[in-house]
Short mmCIF file of C-alpha atoms and ligand atoms in Angstrom, two decimals:
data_model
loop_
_atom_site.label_atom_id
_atom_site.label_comp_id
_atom_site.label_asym_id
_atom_site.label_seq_id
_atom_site.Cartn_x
_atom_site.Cartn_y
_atom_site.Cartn_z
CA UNK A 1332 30.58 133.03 123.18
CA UNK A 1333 33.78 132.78 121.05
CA UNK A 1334 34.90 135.45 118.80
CA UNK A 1335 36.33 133.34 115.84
CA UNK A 1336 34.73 129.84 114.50
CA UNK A 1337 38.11 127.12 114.53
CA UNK A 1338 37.86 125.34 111.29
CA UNK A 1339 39.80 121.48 110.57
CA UNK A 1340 43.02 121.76 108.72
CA UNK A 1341 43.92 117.86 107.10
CA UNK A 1342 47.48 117.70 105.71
CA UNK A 1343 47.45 114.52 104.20
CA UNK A 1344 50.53 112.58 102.88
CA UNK A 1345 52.49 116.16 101.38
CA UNK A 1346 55.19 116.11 99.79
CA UNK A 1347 56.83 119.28 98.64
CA UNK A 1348 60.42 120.87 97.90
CA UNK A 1349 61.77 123.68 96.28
CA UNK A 1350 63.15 123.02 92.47
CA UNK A 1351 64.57 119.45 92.67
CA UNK A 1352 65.34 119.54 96.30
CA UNK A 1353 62.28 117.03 97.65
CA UNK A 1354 61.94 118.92 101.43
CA UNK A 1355 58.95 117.06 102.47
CA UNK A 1356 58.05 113.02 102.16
CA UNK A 1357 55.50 112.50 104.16
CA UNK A 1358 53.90 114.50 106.41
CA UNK A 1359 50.45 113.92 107.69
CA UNK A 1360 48.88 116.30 110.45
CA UNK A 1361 45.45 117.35 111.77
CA UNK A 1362 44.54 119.94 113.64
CA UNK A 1363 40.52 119.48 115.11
CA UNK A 1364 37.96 122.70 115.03
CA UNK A 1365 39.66 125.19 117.84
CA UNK A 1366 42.26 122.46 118.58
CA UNK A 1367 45.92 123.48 119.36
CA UNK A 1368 48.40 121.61 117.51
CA UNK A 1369 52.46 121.99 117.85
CA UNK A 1370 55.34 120.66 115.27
CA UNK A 1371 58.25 120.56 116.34
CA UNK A 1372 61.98 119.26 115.02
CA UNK A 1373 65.66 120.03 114.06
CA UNK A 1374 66.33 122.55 112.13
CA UNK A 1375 66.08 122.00 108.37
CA UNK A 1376 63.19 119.24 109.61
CA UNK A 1377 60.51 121.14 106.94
CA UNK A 1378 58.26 122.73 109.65
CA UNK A 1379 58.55 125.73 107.72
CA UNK A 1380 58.01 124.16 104.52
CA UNK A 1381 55.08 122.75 105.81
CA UNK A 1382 53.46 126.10 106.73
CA UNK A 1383 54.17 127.62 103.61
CA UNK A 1384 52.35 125.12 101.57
CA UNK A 1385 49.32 125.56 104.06
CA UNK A 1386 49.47 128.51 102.42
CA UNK A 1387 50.34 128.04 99.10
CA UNK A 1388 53.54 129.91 98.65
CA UNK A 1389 55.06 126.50 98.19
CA UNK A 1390 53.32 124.07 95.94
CA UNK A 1391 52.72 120.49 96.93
CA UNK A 1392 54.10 117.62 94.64
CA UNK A 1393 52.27 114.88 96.36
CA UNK A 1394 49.50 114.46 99.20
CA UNK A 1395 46.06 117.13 100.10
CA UNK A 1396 45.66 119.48 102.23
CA UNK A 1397 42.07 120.74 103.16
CA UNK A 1398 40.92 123.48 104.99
CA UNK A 1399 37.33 123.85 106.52
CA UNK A 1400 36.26 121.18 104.41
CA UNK A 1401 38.00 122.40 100.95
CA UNK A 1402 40.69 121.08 99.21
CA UNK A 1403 43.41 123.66 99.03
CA UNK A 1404 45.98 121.27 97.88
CA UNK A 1405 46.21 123.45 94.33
CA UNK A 1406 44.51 126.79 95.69
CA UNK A 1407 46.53 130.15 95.44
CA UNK A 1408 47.76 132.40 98.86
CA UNK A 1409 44.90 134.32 98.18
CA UNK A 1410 42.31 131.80 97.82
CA UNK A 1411 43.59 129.94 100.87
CA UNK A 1412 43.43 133.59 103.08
CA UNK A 1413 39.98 134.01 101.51
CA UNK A 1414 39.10 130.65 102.64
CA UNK A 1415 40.28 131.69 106.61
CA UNK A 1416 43.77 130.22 107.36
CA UNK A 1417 45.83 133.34 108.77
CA UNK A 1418 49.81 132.85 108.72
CA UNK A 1419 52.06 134.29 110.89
CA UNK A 1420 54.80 133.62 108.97
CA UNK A 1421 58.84 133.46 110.63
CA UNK A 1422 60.68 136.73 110.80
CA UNK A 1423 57.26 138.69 110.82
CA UNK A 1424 57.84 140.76 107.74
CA UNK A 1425 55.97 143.72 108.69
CA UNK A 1426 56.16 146.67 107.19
CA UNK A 1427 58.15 148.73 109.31
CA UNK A 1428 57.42 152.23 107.71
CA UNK A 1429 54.23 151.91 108.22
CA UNK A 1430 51.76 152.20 111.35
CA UNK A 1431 51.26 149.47 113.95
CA UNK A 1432 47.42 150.47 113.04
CA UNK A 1433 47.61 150.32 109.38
CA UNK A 1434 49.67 146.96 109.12
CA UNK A 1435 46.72 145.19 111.31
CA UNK A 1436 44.61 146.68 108.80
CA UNK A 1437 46.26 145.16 105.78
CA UNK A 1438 45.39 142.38 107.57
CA UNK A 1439 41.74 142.55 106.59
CA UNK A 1440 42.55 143.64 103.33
CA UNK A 1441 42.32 140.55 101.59
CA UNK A 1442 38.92 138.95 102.56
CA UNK A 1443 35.74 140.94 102.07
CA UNK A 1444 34.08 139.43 105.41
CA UNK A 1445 37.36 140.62 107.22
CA UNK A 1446 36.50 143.99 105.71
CA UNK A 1447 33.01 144.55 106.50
CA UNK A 1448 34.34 143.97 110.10
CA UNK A 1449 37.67 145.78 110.25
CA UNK A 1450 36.61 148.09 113.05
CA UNK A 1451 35.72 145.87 114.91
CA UNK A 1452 37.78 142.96 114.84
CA UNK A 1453 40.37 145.48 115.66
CA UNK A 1454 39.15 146.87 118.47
CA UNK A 1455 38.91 142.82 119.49
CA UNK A 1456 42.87 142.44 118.46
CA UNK A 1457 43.45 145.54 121.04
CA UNK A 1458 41.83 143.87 123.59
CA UNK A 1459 43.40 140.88 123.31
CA UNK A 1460 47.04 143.22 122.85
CA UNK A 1461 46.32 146.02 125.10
CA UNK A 1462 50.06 146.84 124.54
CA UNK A 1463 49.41 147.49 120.52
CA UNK A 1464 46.44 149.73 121.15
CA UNK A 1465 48.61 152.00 123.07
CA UNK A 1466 51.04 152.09 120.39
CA UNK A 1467 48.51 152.28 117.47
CA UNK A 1468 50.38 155.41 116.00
CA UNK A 1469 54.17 154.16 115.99
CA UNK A 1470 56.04 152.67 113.16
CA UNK A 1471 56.29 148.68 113.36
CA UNK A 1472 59.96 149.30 112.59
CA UNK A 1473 60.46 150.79 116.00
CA UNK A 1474 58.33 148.60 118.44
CA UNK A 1475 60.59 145.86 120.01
CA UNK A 1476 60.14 142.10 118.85
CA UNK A 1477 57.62 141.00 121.21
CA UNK A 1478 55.57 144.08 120.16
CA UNK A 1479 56.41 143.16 116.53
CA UNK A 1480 55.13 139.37 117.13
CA UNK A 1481 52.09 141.16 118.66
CA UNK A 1482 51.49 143.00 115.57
CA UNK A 1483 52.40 140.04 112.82
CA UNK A 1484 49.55 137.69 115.11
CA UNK A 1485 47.43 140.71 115.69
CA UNK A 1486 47.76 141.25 111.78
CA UNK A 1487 46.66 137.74 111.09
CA UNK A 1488 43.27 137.91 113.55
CA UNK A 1489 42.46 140.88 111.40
CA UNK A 1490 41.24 138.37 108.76
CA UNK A 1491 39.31 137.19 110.80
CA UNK A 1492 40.62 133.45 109.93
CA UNK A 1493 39.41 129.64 111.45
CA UNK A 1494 43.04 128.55 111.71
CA UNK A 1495 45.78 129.98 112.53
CA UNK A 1496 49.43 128.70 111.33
CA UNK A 1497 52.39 130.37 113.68
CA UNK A 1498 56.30 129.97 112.41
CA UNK A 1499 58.50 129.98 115.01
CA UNK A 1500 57.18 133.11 117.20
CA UNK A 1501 59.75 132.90 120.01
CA UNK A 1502 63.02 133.53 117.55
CA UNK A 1503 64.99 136.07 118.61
CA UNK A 1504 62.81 137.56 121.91
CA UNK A 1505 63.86 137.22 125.35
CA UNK A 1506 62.42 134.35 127.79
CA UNK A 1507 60.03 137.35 129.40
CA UNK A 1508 58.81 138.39 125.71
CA UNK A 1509 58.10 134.85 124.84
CA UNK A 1510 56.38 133.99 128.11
CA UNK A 1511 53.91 136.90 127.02
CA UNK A 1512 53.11 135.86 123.40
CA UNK A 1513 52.78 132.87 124.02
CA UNK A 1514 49.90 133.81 126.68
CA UNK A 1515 48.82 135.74 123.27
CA UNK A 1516 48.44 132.53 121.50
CA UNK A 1517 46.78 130.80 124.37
CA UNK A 1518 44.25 133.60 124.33
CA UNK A 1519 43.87 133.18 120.50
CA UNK A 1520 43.10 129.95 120.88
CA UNK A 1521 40.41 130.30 124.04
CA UNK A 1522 38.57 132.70 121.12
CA UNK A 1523 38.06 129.67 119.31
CA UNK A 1524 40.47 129.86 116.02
CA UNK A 1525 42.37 126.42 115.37
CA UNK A 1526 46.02 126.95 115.95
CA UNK A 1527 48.93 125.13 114.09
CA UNK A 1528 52.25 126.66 115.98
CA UNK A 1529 55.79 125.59 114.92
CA UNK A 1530 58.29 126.12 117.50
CA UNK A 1531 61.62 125.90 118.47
CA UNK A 1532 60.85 125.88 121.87
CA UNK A 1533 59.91 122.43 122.23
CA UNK A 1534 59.20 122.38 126.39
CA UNK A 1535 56.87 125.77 126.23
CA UNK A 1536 55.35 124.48 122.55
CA UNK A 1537 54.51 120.93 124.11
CA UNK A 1538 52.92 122.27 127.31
CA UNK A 1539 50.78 124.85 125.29
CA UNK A 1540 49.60 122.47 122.76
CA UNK A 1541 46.89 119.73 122.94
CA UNK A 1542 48.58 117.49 120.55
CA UNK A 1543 51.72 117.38 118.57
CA UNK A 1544 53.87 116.14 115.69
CA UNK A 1545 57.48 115.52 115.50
CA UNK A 1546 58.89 115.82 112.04
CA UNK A 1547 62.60 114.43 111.27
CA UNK A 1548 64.16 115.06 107.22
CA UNK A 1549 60.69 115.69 106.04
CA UNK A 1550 58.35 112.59 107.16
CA UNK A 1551 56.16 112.88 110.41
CA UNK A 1552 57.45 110.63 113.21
CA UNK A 1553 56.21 110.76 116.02
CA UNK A 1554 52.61 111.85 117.50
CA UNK A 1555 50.56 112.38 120.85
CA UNK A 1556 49.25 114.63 123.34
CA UNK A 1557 51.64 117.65 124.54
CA UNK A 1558 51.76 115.63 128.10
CA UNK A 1559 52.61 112.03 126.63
CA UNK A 1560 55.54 113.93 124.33
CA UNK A 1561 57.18 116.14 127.29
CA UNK A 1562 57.42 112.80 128.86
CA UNK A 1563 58.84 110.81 126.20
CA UNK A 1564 62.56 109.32 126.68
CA UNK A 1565 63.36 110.14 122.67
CA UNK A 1566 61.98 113.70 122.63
CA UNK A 1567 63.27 114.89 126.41
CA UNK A 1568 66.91 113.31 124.75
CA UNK A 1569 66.79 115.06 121.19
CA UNK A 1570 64.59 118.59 121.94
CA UNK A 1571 65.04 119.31 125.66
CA UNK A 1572 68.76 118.00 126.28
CA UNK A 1573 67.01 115.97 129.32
P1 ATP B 243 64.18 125.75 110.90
O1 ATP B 243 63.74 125.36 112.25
O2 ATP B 243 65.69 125.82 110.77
O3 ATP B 243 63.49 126.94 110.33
P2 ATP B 243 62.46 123.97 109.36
O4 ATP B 243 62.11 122.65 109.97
O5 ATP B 243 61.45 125.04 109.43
O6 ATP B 243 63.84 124.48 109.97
P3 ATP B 243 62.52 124.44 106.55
O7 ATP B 243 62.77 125.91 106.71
O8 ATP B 243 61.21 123.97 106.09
O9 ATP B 243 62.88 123.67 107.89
O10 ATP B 243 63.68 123.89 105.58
C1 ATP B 243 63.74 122.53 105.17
C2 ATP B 243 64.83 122.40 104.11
O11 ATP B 243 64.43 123.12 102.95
C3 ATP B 243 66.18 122.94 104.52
O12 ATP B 243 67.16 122.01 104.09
C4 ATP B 243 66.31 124.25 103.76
O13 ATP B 243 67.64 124.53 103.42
C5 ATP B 243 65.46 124.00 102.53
N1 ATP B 243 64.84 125.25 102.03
C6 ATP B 243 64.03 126.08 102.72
N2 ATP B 243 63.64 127.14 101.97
C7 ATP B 243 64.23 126.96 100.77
C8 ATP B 243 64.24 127.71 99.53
N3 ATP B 243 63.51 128.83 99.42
N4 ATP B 243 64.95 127.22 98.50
C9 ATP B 243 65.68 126.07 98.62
N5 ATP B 243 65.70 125.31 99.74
C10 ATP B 243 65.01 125.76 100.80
#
């Protein structure tokens, strides 16, 4: 039996941009109930972007997204949370001051049914990150970045969500640290939550994933399986200098 219930996330035609820059033209991607989906790309490519209007800090201008069967094209951050899509958003932005124990709990804050099981979802996020149950009393500010991913994924399982959106959690750890949370987010995804990663490491991303998109200046070009991509001429030329 699987601790979280994966949920279908449909981005549909978006379009998005900040002011009257136009970031994203047309990007369509699905990611099945407790299916693992990569994006990956250049830099500037709007994976990003993407993410954030999953969840609503950026506002579409074109195209739906839906979430579990609701349309949360227009929906606030807080609606979308409440709905069960946890972000792990790039850079981590914990709060460093504070307790490895009580960020996970903000976690939980925001969704009543993440409430009612805060003790015990966390005791299921220490299982899964022994590591953070050991360090349960330390500032976030002084764990080292794999910790810190630990705790911003960890943090994000506290809501208990159905999908699970992941900005670039390799950037700035060492090959070692990245081997390990990405083992995290392969044991995420075996408790059944639907997982959306965007990733700069394109050879561990597309050998994790089941599926995945390539996105160029904003539009979606390029689909398949993890295996069919890690073999393609195009991608092995412009992501893994091969
Ligand atoms: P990276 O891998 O470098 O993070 P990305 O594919 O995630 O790239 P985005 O971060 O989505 O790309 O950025 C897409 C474009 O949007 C870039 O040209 C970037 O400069 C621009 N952009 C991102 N955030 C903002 C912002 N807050 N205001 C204005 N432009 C932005």
């Amino acid at each position: 039996m699987t601790a979280f219930q994966g949920q279908e996330l449909i981005i549909e035609n978006l379009a998005a941009g900040y002011g009257k820059i136009q970031v994203l033209w047309d990007v369509s991607v699905r990611v099945g109930p407790g299916e693992f989906v990569a994006m990956i790309g250049a830099n500037g490519a709007g994976k990003t972007t993407t993410l954030r209007a999953v969840s609503g800090v950026v506002r579409p201008t074109g195209g739906s997204i839906r979430l579990g069967g609701h349309d949360i094209t227009r929906a606030t951050p807080t609606q979308i949370v409440s709905l069960g899509l946890g972000h792990v958003p790039e850079g981590r932005e914990l709060f460093g001051l504070m307790t490895v124990r009580e960020n996970l709990e903000l976690g939980a804050a925001m969704r009543p049914e993440a409430r009612a099981k805060q003790a015990q979802t966390l005791d299921h996020v220490y299982s899964l990150f022994p590591r953070l149950a050991e360090r349960a009393g330390q500032l976030a500010g002084t764990l080292s970045g794999g910790e810190q991913q630990m705790v911003a994924v960890g943090r994000a399982l506290m809501g208990r969500p159905s999908v699970l959106v992941v900005d670039e959690p390799s950037l700035g750890l060492s090959p070692l640290m990245t081997q390990t949370v990405f083992g995290a987010l392969k044991a995420v995804h075996a408790e059944g939550v639907s997982v959306l990663l965007v990733e700069q490491n394109v050879g561990l991303s597309l050998k994790l994933a089941q599926r995945a998109y390539v996105l160029e200046n904003g539009e979606v070009v390029k689909e398949g399986t993890g295996e069919a991509l890690l073999a393609d001429p195009g991608v092995r030329e412009a992501y893994l200098a091969l």
